[in-house]
Short mmCIF file of C-alpha atoms and ligand atoms in Angstrom, two decimals:
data_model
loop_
_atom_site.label_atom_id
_atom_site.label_comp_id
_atom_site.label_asym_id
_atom_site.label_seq_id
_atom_site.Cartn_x
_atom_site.Cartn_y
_atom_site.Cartn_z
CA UNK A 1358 -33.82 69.73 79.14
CA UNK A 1359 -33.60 66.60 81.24
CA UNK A 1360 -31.30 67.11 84.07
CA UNK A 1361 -31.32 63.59 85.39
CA UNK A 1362 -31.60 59.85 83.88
CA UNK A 1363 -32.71 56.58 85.72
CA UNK A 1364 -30.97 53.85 84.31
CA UNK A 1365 -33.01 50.84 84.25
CA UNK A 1366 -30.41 48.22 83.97
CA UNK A 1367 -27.34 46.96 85.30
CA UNK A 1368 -23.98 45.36 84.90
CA UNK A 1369 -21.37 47.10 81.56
CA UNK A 1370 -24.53 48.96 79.66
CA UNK A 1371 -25.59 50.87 82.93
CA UNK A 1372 -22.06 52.17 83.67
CA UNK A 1373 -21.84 53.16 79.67
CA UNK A 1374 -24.98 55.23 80.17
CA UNK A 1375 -24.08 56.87 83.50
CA UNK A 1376 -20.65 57.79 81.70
CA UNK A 1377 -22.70 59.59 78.72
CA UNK A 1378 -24.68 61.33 81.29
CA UNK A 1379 -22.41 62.63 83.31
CA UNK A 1380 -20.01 63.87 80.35
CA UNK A 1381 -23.13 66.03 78.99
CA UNK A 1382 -23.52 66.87 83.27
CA UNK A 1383 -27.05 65.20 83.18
CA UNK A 1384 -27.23 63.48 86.96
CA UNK A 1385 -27.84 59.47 86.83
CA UNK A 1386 -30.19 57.45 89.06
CA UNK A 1387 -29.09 53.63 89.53
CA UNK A 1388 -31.61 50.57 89.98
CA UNK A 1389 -30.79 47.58 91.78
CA UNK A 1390 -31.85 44.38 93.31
CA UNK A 1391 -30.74 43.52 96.99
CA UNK A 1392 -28.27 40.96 94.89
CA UNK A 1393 -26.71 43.97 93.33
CA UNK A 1394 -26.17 46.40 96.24
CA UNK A 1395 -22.23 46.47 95.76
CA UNK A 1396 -22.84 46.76 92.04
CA UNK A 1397 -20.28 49.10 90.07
CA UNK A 1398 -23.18 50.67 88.72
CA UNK A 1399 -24.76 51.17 91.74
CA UNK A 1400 -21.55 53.14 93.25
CA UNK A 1401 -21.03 54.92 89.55
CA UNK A 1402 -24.21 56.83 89.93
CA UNK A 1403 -25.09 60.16 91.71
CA UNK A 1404 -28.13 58.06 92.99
CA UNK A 1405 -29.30 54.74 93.97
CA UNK A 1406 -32.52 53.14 94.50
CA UNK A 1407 -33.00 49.52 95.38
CA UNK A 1408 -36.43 48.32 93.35
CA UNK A 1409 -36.54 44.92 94.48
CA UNK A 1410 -35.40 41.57 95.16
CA UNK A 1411 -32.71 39.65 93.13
CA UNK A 1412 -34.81 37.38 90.59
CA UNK A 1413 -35.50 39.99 87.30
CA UNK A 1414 -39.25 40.06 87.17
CA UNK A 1415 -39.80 41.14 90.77
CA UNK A 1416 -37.02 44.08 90.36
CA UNK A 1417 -35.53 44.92 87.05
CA UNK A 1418 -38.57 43.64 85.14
CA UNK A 1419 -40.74 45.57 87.36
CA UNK A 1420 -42.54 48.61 85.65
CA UNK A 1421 -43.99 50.18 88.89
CA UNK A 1422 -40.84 49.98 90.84
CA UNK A 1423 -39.26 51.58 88.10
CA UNK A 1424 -41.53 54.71 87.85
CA UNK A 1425 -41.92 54.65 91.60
CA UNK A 1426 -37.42 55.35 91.31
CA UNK A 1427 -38.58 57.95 89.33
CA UNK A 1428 -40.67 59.71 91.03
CA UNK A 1429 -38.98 59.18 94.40
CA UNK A 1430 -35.41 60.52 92.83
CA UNK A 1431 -37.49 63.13 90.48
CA UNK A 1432 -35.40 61.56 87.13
CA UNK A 1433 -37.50 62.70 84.02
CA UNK A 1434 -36.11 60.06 81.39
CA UNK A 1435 -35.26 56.88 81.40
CA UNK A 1436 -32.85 54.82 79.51
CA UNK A 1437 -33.51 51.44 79.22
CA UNK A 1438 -30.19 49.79 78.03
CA UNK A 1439 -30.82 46.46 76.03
CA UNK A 1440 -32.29 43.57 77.38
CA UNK A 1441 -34.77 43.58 80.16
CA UNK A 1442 -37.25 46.78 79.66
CA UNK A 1443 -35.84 48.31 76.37
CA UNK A 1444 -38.48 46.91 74.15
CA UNK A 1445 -41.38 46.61 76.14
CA UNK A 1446 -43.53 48.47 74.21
CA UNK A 1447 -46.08 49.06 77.23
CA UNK A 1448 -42.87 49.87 79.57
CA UNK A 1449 -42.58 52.50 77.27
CA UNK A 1450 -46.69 54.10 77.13
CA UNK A 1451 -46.86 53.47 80.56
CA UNK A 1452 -43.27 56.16 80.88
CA UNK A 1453 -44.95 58.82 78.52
CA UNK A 1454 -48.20 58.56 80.66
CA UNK A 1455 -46.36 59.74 83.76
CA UNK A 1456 -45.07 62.44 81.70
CA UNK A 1457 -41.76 61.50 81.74
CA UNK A 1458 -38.91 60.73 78.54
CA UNK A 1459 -38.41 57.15 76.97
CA UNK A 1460 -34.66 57.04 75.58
CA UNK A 1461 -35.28 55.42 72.64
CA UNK A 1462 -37.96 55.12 69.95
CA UNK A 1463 -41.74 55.46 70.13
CA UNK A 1464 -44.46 52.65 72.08
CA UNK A 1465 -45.83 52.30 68.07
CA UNK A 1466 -42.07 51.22 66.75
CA UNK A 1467 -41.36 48.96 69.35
CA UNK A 1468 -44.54 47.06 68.45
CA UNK A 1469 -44.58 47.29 64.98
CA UNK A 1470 -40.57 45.38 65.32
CA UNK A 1471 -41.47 43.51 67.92
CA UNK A 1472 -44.17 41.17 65.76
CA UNK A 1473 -41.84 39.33 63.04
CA UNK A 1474 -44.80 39.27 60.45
CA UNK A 1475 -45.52 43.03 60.93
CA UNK A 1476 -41.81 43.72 60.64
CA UNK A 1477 -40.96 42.02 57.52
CA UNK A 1478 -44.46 43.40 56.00
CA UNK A 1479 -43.23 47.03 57.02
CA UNK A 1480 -39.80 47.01 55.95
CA UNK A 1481 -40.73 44.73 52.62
CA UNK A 1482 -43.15 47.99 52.04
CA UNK A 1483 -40.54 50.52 52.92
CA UNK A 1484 -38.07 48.71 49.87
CA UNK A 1485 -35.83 47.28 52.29
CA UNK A 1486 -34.89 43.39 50.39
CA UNK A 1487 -36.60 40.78 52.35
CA UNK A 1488 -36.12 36.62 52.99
CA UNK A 1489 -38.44 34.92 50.15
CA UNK A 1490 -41.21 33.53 51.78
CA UNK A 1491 -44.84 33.71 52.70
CA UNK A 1492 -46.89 36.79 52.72
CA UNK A 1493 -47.67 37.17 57.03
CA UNK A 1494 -49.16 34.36 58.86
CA UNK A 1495 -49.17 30.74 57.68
CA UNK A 1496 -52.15 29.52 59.29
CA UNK A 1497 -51.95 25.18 58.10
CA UNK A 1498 -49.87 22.83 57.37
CA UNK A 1499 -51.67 22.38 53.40
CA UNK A 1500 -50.83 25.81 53.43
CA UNK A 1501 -47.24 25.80 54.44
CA UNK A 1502 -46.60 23.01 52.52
CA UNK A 1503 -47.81 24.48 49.57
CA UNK A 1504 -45.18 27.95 49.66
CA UNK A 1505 -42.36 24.93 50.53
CA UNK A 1506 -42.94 23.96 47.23
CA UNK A 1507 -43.39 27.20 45.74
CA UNK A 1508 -39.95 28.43 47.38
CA UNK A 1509 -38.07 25.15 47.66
CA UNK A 1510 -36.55 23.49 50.17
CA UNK A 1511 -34.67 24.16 52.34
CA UNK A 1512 -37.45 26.15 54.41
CA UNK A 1513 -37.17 28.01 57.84
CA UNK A 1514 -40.91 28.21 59.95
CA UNK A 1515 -40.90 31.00 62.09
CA UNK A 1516 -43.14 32.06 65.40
CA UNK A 1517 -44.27 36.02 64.13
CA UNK A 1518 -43.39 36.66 68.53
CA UNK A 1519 -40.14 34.78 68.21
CA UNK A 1520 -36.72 36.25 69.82
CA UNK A 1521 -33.85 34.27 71.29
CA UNK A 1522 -33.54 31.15 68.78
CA UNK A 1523 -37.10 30.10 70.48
CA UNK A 1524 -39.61 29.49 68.04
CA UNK A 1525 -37.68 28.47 65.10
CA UNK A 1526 -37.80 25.34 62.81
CA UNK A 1527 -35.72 24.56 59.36
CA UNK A 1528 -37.24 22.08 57.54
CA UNK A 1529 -35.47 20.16 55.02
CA UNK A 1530 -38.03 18.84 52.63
CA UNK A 1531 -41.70 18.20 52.51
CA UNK A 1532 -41.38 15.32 55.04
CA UNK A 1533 -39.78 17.26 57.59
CA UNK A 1534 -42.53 19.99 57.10
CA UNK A 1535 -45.11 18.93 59.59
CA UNK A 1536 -42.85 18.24 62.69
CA UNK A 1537 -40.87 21.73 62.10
CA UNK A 1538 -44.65 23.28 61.47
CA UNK A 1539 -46.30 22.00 64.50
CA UNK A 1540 -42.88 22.39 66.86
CA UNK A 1541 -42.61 25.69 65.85
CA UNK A 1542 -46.10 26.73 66.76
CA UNK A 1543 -45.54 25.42 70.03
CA UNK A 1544 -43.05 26.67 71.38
CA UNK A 1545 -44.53 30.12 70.13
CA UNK A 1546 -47.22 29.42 72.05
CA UNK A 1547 -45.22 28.28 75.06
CA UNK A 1548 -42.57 30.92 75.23
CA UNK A 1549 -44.65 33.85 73.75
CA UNK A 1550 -48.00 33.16 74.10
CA UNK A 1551 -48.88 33.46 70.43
CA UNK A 1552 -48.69 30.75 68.13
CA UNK A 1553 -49.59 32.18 64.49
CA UNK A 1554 -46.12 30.98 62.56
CA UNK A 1555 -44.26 32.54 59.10
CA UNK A 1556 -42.26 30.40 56.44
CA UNK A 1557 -39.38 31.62 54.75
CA UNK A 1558 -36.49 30.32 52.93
CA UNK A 1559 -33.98 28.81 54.79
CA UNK A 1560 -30.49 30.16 53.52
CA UNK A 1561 -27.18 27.74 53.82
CA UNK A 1562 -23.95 29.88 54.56
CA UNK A 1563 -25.08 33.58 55.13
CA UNK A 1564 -23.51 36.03 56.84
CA UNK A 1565 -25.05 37.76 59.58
CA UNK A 1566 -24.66 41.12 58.77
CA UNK A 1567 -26.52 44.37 60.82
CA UNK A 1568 -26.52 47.71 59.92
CA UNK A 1569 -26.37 50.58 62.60
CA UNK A 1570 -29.50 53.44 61.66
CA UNK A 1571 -29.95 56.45 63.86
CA UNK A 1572 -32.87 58.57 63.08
CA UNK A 1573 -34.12 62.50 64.76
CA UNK A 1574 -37.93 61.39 64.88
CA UNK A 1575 -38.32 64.44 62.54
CA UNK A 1576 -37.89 62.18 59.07
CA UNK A 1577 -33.98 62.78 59.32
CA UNK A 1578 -32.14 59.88 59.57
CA UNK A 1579 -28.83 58.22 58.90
CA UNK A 1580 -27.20 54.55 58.71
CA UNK A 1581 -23.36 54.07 60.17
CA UNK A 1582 -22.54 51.28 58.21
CA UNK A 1583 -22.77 47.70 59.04
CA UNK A 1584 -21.26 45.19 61.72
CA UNK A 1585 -20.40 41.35 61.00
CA UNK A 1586 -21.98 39.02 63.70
CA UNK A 1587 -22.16 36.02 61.94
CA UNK A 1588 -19.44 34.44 64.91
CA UNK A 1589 -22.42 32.88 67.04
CA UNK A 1590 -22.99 30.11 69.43
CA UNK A 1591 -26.45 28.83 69.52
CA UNK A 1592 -27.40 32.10 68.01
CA UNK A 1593 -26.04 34.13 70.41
CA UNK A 1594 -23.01 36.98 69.21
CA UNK A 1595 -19.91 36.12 70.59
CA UNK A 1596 -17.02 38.38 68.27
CA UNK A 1597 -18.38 41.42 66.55
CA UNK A 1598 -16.41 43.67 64.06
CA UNK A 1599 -17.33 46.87 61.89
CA UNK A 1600 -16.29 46.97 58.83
CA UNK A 1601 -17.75 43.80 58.03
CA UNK A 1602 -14.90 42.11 56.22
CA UNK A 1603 -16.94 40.54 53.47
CA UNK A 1604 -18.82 44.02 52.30
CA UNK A 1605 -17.49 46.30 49.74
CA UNK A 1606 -17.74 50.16 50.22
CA UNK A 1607 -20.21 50.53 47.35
CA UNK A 1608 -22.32 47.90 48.91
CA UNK A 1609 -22.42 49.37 52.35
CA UNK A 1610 -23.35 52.73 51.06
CA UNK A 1611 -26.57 50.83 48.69
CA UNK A 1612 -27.93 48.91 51.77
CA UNK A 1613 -27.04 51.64 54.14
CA UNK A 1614 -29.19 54.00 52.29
CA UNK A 1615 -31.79 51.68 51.73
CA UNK A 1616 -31.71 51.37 55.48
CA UNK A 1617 -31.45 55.15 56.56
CA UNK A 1618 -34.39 56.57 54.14
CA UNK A 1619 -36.67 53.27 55.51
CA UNK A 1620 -36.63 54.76 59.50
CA UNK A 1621 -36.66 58.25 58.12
CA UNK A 1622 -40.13 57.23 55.82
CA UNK A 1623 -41.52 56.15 59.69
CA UNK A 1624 -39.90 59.11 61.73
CA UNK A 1625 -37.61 56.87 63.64
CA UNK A 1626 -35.78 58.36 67.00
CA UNK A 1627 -33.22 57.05 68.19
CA UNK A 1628 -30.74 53.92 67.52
CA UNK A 1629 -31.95 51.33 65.73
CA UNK A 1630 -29.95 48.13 64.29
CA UNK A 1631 -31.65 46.60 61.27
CA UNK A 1632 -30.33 42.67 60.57
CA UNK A 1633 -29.77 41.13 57.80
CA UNK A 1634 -28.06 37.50 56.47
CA UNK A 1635 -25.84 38.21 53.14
CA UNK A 1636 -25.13 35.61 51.12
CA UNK A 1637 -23.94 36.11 47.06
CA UNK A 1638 -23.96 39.61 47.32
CA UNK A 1639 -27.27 39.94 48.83
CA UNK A 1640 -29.41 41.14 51.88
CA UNK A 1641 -32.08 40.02 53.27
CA UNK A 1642 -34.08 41.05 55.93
CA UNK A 1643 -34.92 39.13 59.03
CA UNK A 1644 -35.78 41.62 61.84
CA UNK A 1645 -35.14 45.32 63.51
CA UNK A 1646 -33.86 45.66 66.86
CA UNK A 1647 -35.33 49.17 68.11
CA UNK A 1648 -32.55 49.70 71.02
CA UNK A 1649 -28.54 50.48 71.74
CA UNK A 1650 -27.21 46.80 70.71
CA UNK A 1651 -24.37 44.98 73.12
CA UNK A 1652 -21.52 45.32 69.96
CA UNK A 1653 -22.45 48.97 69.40
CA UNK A 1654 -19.30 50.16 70.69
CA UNK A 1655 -17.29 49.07 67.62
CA UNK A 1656 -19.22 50.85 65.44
CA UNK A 1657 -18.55 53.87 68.24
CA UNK A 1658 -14.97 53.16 67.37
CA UNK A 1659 -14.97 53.39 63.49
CA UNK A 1660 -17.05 56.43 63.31
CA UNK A 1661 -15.70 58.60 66.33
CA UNK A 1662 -19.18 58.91 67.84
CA UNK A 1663 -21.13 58.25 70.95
CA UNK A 1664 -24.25 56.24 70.35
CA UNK A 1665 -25.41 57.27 73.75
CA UNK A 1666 -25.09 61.27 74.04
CA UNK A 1667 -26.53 60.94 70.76
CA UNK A 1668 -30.05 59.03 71.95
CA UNK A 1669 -30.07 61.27 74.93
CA UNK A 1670 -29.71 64.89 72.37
CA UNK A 1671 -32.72 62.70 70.15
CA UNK A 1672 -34.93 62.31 73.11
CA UNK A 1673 -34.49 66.21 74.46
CA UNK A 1674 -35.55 67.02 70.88
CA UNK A 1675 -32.30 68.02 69.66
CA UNK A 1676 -30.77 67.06 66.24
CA UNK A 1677 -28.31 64.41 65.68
CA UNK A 1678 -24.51 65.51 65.86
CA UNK A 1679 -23.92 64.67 62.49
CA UNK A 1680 -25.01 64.59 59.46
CA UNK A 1681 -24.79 61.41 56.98
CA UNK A 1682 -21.85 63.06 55.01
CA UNK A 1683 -19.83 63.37 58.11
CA UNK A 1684 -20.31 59.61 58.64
CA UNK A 1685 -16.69 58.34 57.67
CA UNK A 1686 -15.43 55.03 58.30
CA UNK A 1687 -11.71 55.32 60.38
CA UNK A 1688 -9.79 51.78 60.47
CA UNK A 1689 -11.72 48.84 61.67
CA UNK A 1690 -11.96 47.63 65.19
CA UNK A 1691 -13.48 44.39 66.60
CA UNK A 1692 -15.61 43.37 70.27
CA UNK A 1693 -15.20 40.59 71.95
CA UNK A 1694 -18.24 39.07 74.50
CA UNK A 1695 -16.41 38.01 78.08
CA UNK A 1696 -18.75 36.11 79.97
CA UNK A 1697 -18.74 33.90 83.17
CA UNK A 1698 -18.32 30.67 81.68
CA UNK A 1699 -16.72 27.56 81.75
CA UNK A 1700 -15.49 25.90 78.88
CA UNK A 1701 -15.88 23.68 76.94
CA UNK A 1702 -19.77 23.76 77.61
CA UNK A 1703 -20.50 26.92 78.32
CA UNK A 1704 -21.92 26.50 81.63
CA UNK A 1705 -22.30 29.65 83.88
CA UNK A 1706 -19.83 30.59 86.46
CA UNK A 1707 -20.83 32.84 88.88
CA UNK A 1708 -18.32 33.49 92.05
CA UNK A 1709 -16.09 36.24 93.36
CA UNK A 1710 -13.64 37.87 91.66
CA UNK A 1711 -10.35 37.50 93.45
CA UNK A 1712 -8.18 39.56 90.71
CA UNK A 1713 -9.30 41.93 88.13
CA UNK A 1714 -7.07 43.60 85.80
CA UNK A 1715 -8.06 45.59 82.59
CA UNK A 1716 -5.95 45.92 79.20
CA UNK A 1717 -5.00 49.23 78.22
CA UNK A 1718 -3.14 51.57 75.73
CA UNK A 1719 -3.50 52.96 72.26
CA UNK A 1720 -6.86 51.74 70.46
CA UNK A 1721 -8.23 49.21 73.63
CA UNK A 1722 -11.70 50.31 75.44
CA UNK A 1723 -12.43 47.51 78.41
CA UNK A 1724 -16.55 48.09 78.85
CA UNK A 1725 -16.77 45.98 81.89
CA UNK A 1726 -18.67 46.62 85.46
CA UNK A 1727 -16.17 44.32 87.09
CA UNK A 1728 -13.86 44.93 90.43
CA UNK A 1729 -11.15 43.71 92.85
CA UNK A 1730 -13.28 41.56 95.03
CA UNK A 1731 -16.89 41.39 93.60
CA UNK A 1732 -19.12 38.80 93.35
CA UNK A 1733 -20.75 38.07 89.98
CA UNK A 1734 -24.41 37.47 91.26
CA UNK A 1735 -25.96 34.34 89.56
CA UNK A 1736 -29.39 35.84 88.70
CA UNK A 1737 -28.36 37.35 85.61
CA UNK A 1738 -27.23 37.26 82.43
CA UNK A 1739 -23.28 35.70 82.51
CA UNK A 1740 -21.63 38.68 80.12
CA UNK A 1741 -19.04 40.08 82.62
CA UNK A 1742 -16.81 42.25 80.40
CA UNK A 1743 -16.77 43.87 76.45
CA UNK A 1744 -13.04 44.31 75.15
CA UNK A 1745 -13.14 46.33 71.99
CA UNK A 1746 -10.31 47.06 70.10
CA UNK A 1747 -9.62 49.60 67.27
CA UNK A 1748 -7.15 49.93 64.79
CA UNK A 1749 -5.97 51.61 61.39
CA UNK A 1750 -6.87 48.42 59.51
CA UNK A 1751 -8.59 44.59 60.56
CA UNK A 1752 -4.51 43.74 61.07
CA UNK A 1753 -3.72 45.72 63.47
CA UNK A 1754 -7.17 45.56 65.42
CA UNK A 1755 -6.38 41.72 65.61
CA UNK A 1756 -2.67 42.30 67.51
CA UNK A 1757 -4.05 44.33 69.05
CA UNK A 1758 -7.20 42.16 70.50
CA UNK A 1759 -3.79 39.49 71.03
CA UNK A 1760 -1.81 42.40 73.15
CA UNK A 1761 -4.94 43.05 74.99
CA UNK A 1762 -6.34 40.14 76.21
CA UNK A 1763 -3.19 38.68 77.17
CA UNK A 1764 -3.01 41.87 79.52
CA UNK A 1765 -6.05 40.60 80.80
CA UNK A 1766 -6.43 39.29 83.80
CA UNK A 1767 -9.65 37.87 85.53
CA UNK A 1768 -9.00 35.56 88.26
CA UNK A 1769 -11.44 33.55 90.56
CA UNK A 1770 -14.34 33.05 87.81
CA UNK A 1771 -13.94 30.81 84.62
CA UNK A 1772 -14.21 32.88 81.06
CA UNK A 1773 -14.69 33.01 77.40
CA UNK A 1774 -11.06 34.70 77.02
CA UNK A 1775 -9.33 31.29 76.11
CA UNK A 1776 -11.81 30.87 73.22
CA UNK A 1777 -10.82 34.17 72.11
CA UNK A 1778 -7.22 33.29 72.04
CA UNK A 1779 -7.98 30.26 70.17
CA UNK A 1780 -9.82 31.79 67.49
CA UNK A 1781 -6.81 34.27 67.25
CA UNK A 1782 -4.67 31.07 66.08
CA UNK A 1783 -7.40 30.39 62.79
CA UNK A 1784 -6.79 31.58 59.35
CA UNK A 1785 -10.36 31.78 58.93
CA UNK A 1786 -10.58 34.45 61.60
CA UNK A 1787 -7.46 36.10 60.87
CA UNK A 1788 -9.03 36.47 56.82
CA UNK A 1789 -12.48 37.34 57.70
CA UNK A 1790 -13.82 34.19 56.62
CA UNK A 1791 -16.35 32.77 58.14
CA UNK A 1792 -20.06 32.46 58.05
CA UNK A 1793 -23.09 31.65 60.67
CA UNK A 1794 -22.05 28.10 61.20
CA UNK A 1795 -18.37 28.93 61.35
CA UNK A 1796 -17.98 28.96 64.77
CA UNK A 1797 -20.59 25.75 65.45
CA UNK A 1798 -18.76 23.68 63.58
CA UNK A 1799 -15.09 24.80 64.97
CA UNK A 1800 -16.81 23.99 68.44
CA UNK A 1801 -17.65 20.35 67.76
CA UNK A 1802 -14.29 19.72 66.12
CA UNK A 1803 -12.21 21.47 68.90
CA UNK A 1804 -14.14 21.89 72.20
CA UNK A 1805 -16.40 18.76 72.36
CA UNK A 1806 -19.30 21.42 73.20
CA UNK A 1807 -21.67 19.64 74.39
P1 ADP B 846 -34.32 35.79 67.00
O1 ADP B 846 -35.29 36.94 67.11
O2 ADP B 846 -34.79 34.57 67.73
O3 ADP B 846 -32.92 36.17 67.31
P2 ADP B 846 -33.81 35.98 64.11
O4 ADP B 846 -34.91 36.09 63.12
O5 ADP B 846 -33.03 37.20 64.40
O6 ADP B 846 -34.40 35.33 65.47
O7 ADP B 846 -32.82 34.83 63.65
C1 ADP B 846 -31.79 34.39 64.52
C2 ADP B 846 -30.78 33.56 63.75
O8 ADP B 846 -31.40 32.44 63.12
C3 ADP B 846 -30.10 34.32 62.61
O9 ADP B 846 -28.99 35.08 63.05
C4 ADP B 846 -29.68 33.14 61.72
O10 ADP B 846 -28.53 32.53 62.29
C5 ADP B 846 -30.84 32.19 61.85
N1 ADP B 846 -31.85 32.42 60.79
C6 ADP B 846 -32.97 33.18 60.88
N2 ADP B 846 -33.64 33.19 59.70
C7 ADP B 846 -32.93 32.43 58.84
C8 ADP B 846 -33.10 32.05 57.44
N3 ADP B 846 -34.14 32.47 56.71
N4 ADP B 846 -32.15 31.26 56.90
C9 ADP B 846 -31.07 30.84 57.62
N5 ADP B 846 -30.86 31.15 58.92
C10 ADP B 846 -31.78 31.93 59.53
#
């Protein structure tokens, strides 16, 4: 049984794993950087260990100072969160080699997700609906050009070690082929250091839709329906809501299934979140996150469940909690992302927090690592705060994300809570109808986002 966990992360997802530890009384170890030594997560745990200095790579990047933690506080498992370590597929051999527990899925899953080409081959094989495109690697232009014609224009050229936006070309017709080609392969080779490069079809208003799987590592798995994340600024999630509004309960439980029996096929453990775009009805693969997502807690909310006890039961060998029939869908509830920002650009905006208040009451959940006082460090990432809200229908989750954030306060830092309040005033958002580019396009009409 593991007694204690090392959470190797910081900021709203390490305070959501110590609270799933210490409800199941499993002890929790904190990490930090010296820029994170009055960190709520930090005074949350039972433990603290400071692994380094404040950039990333030299403390919450770094593998040995995170098994040295381990060893020093005697933690046997590890939790990774999502970003940073959580799919490092050596982070993870180099855990089971020390004998301790990975929460989350196998070294061999990570990998096999983490390569686009591999991915789409596996989950093409497994009968999971993928993008049209090339078979794997396109290794020349002749060649690329060649499936543009085959598949049409508009295409989308993709680096196979891509993540982020980085790596990513559309090309619009044949002309535009060999600039999005060669572009594409470099900055695979620059950001990833691999430039071998995948074409697919380039699809015009999808949705982004991603649905939640959760397997036992024994072939038993299950899906928990789907979240809606098409609201995104330069490809980054900004408003996340389960049930998506644009999916139909007969389509949720097709996909879901198809979903659900492809990680079972592979003995998948743990929480897995495999995306999709939807457009006219259908899915289509482009990639498999193999960790706890940032918006998971709304799909917490329409299910009654916690995604986190649940990894931790998976990696002591236990079964899941529930079974797929117990899976029912209660109301619908909706996350907003509140980072450090200043609008209209966006820009990071680090600083002290002078006043912090959180919304309460019926159906609100604030997942935020803020306090009275603290200083947002400005090393990291610039999401400060999660509000989730939950209600009987998307209605009444949407005033109640209006009650909540004006109960909000956050004083001394600039945020993303006026955006918020501005989408609340768009018929679009208040019907569920919107698509990737939505939000884009609402930006350069009404923020001058530069
Ligand atoms: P990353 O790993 O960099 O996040 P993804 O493959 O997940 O890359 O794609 C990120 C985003 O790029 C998607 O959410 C979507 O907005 C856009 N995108 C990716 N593939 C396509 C495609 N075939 N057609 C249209 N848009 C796409």
């Amino acid at each position: 049984m593991i007694e204690k966990i090392l959470v190797a992360n910081r900021g709203e997802i390490a305070l959501r794993v110590i609270r799933a530890a210490r409800e199941m009384g499993i002890q929790s170890v904190a990490v930090h950087s010296t820029a994170d030594s009055d960190a709520m997560h930090v005074r949350m745990a039972d433990e603290s260990v400071c692994i380094g200095p404040a950039p990333s790579p030299q403390s919450y990047l770094s593998i040995p100072a995170i098994i040295a933690a381990c060893e020093i506080t005697g933690a046997q498992a590890i939790h990774p969160g999502y970003g940073f370590l959580s799919e490092n597929a050596s982070f993870v051999q180099i855990i089971e080699d020390h004998g301790l527990t990975f929460i989350g899925p196998t070294a061999e899953h990570i990998r096999i997700m983490g390569d686009k080409i591999t991915a789409k081959d596996t989950m093409k094989a497994l009968g999971v609906p993928c993008v049209p495109g090339s078979d794997g690697g396109v290794p020349d232009l002749e060649t690329a050009l060649k499936i543009g014609e085959e598949i049409g224009y508009p295409v989308i050229i993709k680096a196979t070690a891509g993540g982020g936006g980085k790596g990513m070309k559309v090309a619009r017709n044949a002309s535009e082929m060999k600039s999005a080609f060669q572009t594409a392969r470099a900055e695979g080779k620059s950001n990833f250091g691999n430039d071998e490069v995948y074409v697919e079809k380039y699809l015009q208003t999808p949705r982004h839709i991603e649905i939640q799987v959760f397997g036992d590592g024994k072939g038993t798995a299950v899906h928990l329906g789907e979240r809606d994340c098409s609201l995104q600024r330069r490809h980054q999630k900004v408003f996340e809501e389960a049930p998506g509004p644009s999916i139909s309960a007969e389509e949720r439980a097709r996909i879901g299934k198809i979903c659900a029996d492809a990680v079972a096929k592979i003995n998948y453990i743990g929480a897995g979140t495999i995306e999709f775009l939807y457009e006219d009805g259908e899915f289509y693969f482009i990639e498999m996150n193999t960790r706890l997502q940032v918006e998971h807690p709304v799909t917490e909310a329409i299910f009654g469940v916690d995604l986190v006890r649940e990894q931790i039961r998976v990696a002591e060998g236990l079964p899941m909690s529930f079974t797929q029939d117990d899976l029912q869908i209660n109301g619908a509830a909706i996350e907003v992302r509140i980072n450090a920002e200043r609008l209209p650009n966006f820009a990071p905006c680090p600083g002290r927090i002078t006043q912090y208040h959180a919304p309460g009451g019926l159906g609100v959940r604030m997942d935020s690592a803020l306090y009275d006082g603290y200083s947002i460090p400005p090393y990291y990432d610039s999401l400060i705060g999660k509000l989730i809200v939950h209600g009987r229908d998307r209605r009444e989750a949407l005033a109640r994300l209006h009650r909540a954030l004006g109960e909000l306060i956050v004083d001394g830092v600039d945020t993303t809570v006026p955006l918020f309040n501005a989408l609340l005033q768009e018929d679009d958002i208040l019907e569920g109808n919107y698509n990737i580019h939505w939000l884009e396009r609402w930006l350069a009409a009404n923020m001058n986002d530069g």
